[in-house]
Short mmCIF file of C-alpha atoms in Angstrom, two decimals:
data_model
loop_
_atom_site.label_atom_id
_atom_site.label_comp_id
_atom_site.label_asym_id
_atom_site.label_seq_id
_atom_site.Cartn_x
_atom_site.Cartn_y
_atom_site.Cartn_z
CA THR A 1 82.13 114.22 86.71
CA GLN A 2 85.28 112.81 88.23
CA LEU A 3 84.31 111.13 91.50
CA LEU A 4 87.86 110.62 92.70
CA GLU A 5 90.17 113.61 92.35
CA GLN A 6 93.89 113.07 92.63
CA SER A 7 96.35 115.87 93.21
CA PRO A 8 98.75 116.93 92.06
CA GLN A 9 98.49 115.55 88.53
CA PHE A 10 102.25 115.78 88.06
CA LEU A 11 105.09 116.01 90.55
CA SER A 12 108.81 116.15 89.88
CA ILE A 13 111.14 116.32 92.85
CA GLN A 14 114.74 115.60 93.78
CA GLU A 15 115.86 112.32 95.25
CA GLY A 16 115.77 112.41 99.05
CA GLU A 17 112.83 114.81 99.34
CA ASN A 18 109.52 114.00 100.96
CA LEU A 19 106.17 114.26 99.20
CA THR A 20 102.47 113.75 99.70
CA VAL A 21 99.82 113.05 97.09
CA TYR A 22 96.11 113.17 97.68
CA CYS A 23 92.96 111.36 96.66
CA ASN A 24 89.70 113.16 97.42
CA SER A 25 86.01 112.53 96.93
CA SER A 26 82.61 113.57 98.22
CA SER A 27 81.60 109.89 98.19
CA VAL A 28 82.11 107.36 100.96
CA PHE A 29 84.11 104.23 100.20
CA SER A 30 84.02 100.85 101.87
CA SER A 31 87.65 100.40 100.88
CA LEU A 32 90.29 102.36 99.04
CA GLN A 33 93.31 101.08 97.14
CA TRP A 34 96.55 102.62 95.93
CA TYR A 35 98.31 101.28 92.85
CA ARG A 36 101.58 102.10 91.11
CA GLN A 37 101.87 101.77 87.37
CA GLU A 38 105.01 101.74 85.25
CA PRO A 39 104.83 102.82 81.58
CA GLY A 40 103.45 100.07 79.36
CA GLU A 41 102.51 97.84 82.28
CA GLY A 42 99.43 97.13 84.36
CA PRO A 43 98.89 98.80 87.75
CA VAL A 44 100.26 96.94 90.76
CA LEU A 45 98.36 96.98 94.03
CA LEU A 46 100.29 98.66 96.87
CA VAL A 47 97.80 98.79 99.71
CA THR A 48 94.16 98.59 100.76
CA VAL A 49 92.69 100.71 103.55
CA VAL A 50 89.33 99.92 105.01
CA THR A 51 88.82 101.65 108.36
CA GLY A 52 88.36 105.42 108.73
CA GLY A 53 91.58 106.95 110.06
CA GLU A 54 93.59 103.85 109.22
CA VAL A 55 97.31 104.28 108.57
CA LYS A 56 99.40 101.69 106.76
CA LYS A 57 103.11 101.76 106.09
CA LEU A 58 104.99 100.06 103.31
CA LYS A 59 108.69 100.81 103.83
CA ARG A 60 109.02 104.54 103.01
CA LEU A 61 105.38 104.84 101.90
CA THR A 62 102.67 105.83 104.38
CA PHE A 63 99.02 105.57 103.41
CA GLN A 64 96.19 107.15 105.36
CA PHE A 65 92.43 106.77 104.99
CA GLY A 66 90.35 109.77 106.01
CA ASP A 67 88.18 109.52 109.11
CA ALA A 68 85.03 109.79 106.99
CA ARG A 69 86.36 107.31 104.41
CA LYS A 70 86.08 109.89 101.63
CA ASP A 71 89.74 110.66 101.05
CA SER A 72 93.24 109.29 101.34
CA SER A 73 96.84 110.40 101.20
CA LEU A 74 100.12 108.79 100.24
CA HIS A 75 103.30 110.14 101.81
CA ILE A 76 106.72 109.11 100.56
CA THR A 77 109.76 109.74 102.73
CA ALA A 78 113.18 110.23 101.17
CA ALA A 79 111.98 109.60 97.63
CA GLN A 80 114.16 107.48 95.37
CA PRO A 81 114.27 107.19 91.55
CA GLY A 82 112.64 103.77 91.88
CA ASP A 83 109.51 105.50 93.21
CA THR A 84 108.93 107.07 89.80
CA GLY A 85 105.63 106.06 88.26
CA LEU A 86 101.90 106.75 88.03
CA TYR A 87 100.13 106.45 91.37
CA LEU A 88 96.44 105.61 91.13
CA CYS A 89 93.87 105.55 93.86
CA ALA A 90 90.68 103.55 93.54
CA GLY A 91 87.65 103.35 95.77
CA GLN A 92 84.93 100.78 96.29
CA MET A 93 81.75 102.78 96.51
CA VAL A 94 79.21 102.34 99.26
CA ASN A 95 75.59 102.31 98.07
CA ARG A 96 76.59 101.71 94.46
CA ASP A 97 76.91 97.94 94.41
CA ASP A 98 80.55 98.14 95.48
CA LYS A 99 81.46 99.68 92.15
CA ILE A 100 85.19 100.42 91.90
CA ILE A 101 86.19 103.81 90.53
CA PHE A 102 89.66 105.14 89.74
CA GLY A 103 91.23 108.54 89.95
CA LYS A 104 93.24 109.83 87.00
CA GLY A 105 96.48 109.40 88.87
CA THR A 106 99.51 111.38 89.98
CA ARG A 107 102.54 111.06 87.75
CA LEU A 108 105.60 111.16 89.97
CA HIS A 109 109.13 111.67 88.72
CA ILE A 110 112.07 111.46 91.11
CA LEU A 111 115.21 113.11 89.81
CA PRO A 112 118.52 111.47 90.76
CA SER B 1 100.07 81.77 93.45
CA GLN B 2 97.68 83.53 91.12
CA THR B 3 98.79 84.90 87.78
CA ILE B 4 97.03 86.83 85.05
CA HIS B 5 98.19 87.05 81.47
CA GLN B 6 96.77 88.96 78.55
CA TRP B 7 97.75 89.08 74.91
CA PRO B 8 98.72 90.35 72.50
CA ALA B 9 100.83 93.03 74.17
CA THR B 10 100.77 95.30 71.15
CA LEU B 11 98.37 95.46 68.24
CA VAL B 12 98.11 97.78 65.23
CA GLN B 13 94.88 97.38 63.31
CA PRO B 14 93.16 99.26 60.48
CA VAL B 15 89.79 100.91 60.98
CA GLY B 16 87.00 98.44 60.33
CA SER B 17 89.01 95.34 61.18
CA PRO B 18 88.03 92.91 63.95
CA LEU B 19 89.64 92.69 67.39
CA SER B 20 90.23 89.93 69.86
CA LEU B 21 92.13 90.42 73.12
CA GLU B 22 92.43 87.47 75.44
CA CYS B 23 93.01 87.23 79.16
CA THR B 24 93.53 84.17 81.34
CA VAL B 25 93.88 83.79 85.08
CA GLU B 26 95.63 80.90 86.83
CA GLY B 27 95.69 79.78 90.43
CA THR B 28 92.18 80.81 91.47
CA SER B 29 88.61 79.70 90.85
CA ASN B 30 85.53 81.73 89.99
CA PRO B 31 87.25 85.10 89.93
CA ASN B 32 85.52 88.34 89.03
CA LEU B 33 87.01 89.48 85.71
CA TYR B 34 87.24 92.98 84.30
CA TRP B 35 88.23 94.82 81.13
CA TYR B 36 89.41 98.41 81.51
CA ARG B 37 90.60 100.95 78.98
CA GLN B 38 93.18 103.53 79.94
CA ALA B 39 93.41 106.68 77.87
CA ALA B 40 95.92 109.43 78.52
CA GLY B 41 94.56 111.94 81.02
CA ARG B 42 91.33 110.06 81.50
CA GLY B 43 92.17 107.36 83.99
CA LEU B 44 90.88 103.82 83.91
CA GLN B 45 87.45 103.31 82.38
CA LEU B 46 85.61 100.10 83.21
CA LEU B 47 84.30 98.48 80.03
CA PHE B 48 83.01 95.07 81.14
CA TYR B 49 82.98 92.88 84.18
CA SER B 50 81.97 89.28 84.77
CA VAL B 51 81.08 87.38 87.92
CA GLY B 52 80.83 83.99 86.21
CA ILE B 53 80.86 82.02 82.96
CA GLY B 54 78.59 83.63 80.41
CA GLN B 55 77.73 86.52 82.75
CA ILE B 56 78.82 89.85 81.29
CA SER B 57 77.91 93.35 82.43
CA SER B 58 78.67 96.32 80.24
CA GLU B 59 79.45 99.68 81.77
CA VAL B 60 79.43 101.89 78.68
CA PRO B 61 77.80 101.56 75.27
CA GLN B 62 80.35 101.00 72.55
CA ASN B 63 81.22 98.78 69.64
CA LEU B 64 83.15 96.40 71.88
CA SER B 65 81.88 93.17 73.40
CA ALA B 66 83.18 90.70 75.95
CA SER B 67 82.76 87.00 76.49
CA ARG B 68 83.69 84.53 79.21
CA PRO B 69 83.67 81.08 77.66
CA GLN B 70 85.53 79.47 80.57
CA ASP B 71 85.86 80.25 84.27
CA ARG B 72 89.28 81.86 83.95
CA GLN B 73 89.16 83.21 80.41
CA PHE B 74 87.92 86.64 79.41
CA ILE B 75 87.88 87.91 75.83
CA LEU B 76 87.39 91.42 74.50
CA SER B 77 86.19 91.68 70.91
CA SER B 78 85.04 94.01 68.22
CA LYS B 79 83.65 93.29 64.78
CA LYS B 80 84.74 96.65 63.33
CA LEU B 81 87.29 98.85 65.06
CA LEU B 82 86.98 102.63 65.19
CA LEU B 83 89.80 105.14 65.55
CA SER B 84 88.46 105.98 68.99
CA ASP B 85 89.06 102.39 70.12
CA SER B 86 92.80 103.06 70.32
CA GLY B 87 94.13 102.83 73.84
CA PHE B 88 95.71 100.68 76.52
CA TYR B 89 93.47 97.78 77.50
CA LEU B 90 93.83 96.14 80.87
CA CYS B 91 92.36 92.89 82.10
CA ALA B 92 92.01 92.41 85.85
CA TRP B 93 90.66 89.90 88.34
CA SER B 94 89.42 90.03 91.90
CA VAL B 95 88.36 87.42 94.43
CA THR B 96 84.80 86.20 94.33
CA VAL B 97 83.73 88.29 97.29
CA ASN B 98 84.84 91.61 96.01
CA THR B 99 87.32 93.24 98.37
CA GLY B 100 87.97 96.09 96.00
CA GLU B 101 91.44 94.76 95.25
CA LEU B 102 92.20 94.26 91.58
CA PHE B 103 95.09 92.37 90.05
CA PHE B 104 95.96 93.52 86.57
CA GLY B 105 97.48 91.90 83.53
CA GLU B 106 100.34 93.39 81.59
CA GLY B 107 98.10 95.41 79.30
CA SER B 108 97.52 95.47 75.54
CA ARG B 109 98.35 98.56 73.50
CA LEU B 110 95.90 98.90 70.61
CA THR B 111 96.49 101.41 67.84
CA VAL B 112 93.77 101.78 65.23
CA LEU B 113 94.92 103.47 62.02
#
């Protein structure tokens, strides 16, 4: 059973377009992280969200934590080829000893 | 600033041979340390984590083991590799009071033939 579902699995869009990827669960998280991973490298932390409804912005990336702290979204405005990569969400589970679980990721490809 | 380094970056080993992957962290004390395996289409699977020297918790039964001989050193080992052990292995650390934020090493690509 996959506790954190990410969608879509794959996304290929043209440079300049906007996109949103999702991270959903039936579990509640005390915190949720987004990472970006390049091929052959380790994931790099982009952001942590903690409060239900919280919105954080990182340049053209906007991250939102769901009100119930069960889901999150990542919106990219005016995507650029440098945004290409695997985007992973991870959640720190409440009532499970703060165990961290990962989604399978969204593989994003921005076409120049 | 904190850094994490793991090696080797790439490893090709025959079935039945031993394995040793090493990870070190600099610039922090008493970190939580983790070993993950990443397989295509399956996401990151937690293998081991450690909250201190000599303290190892295993998440899944397997023929791998982990050790933490020093505060900032984490080693992943196997006595006899299986084909199914192939994958991308990632070491990570977090602060002592777990915020959920993980900082990963560069990864080690293991191919078992």
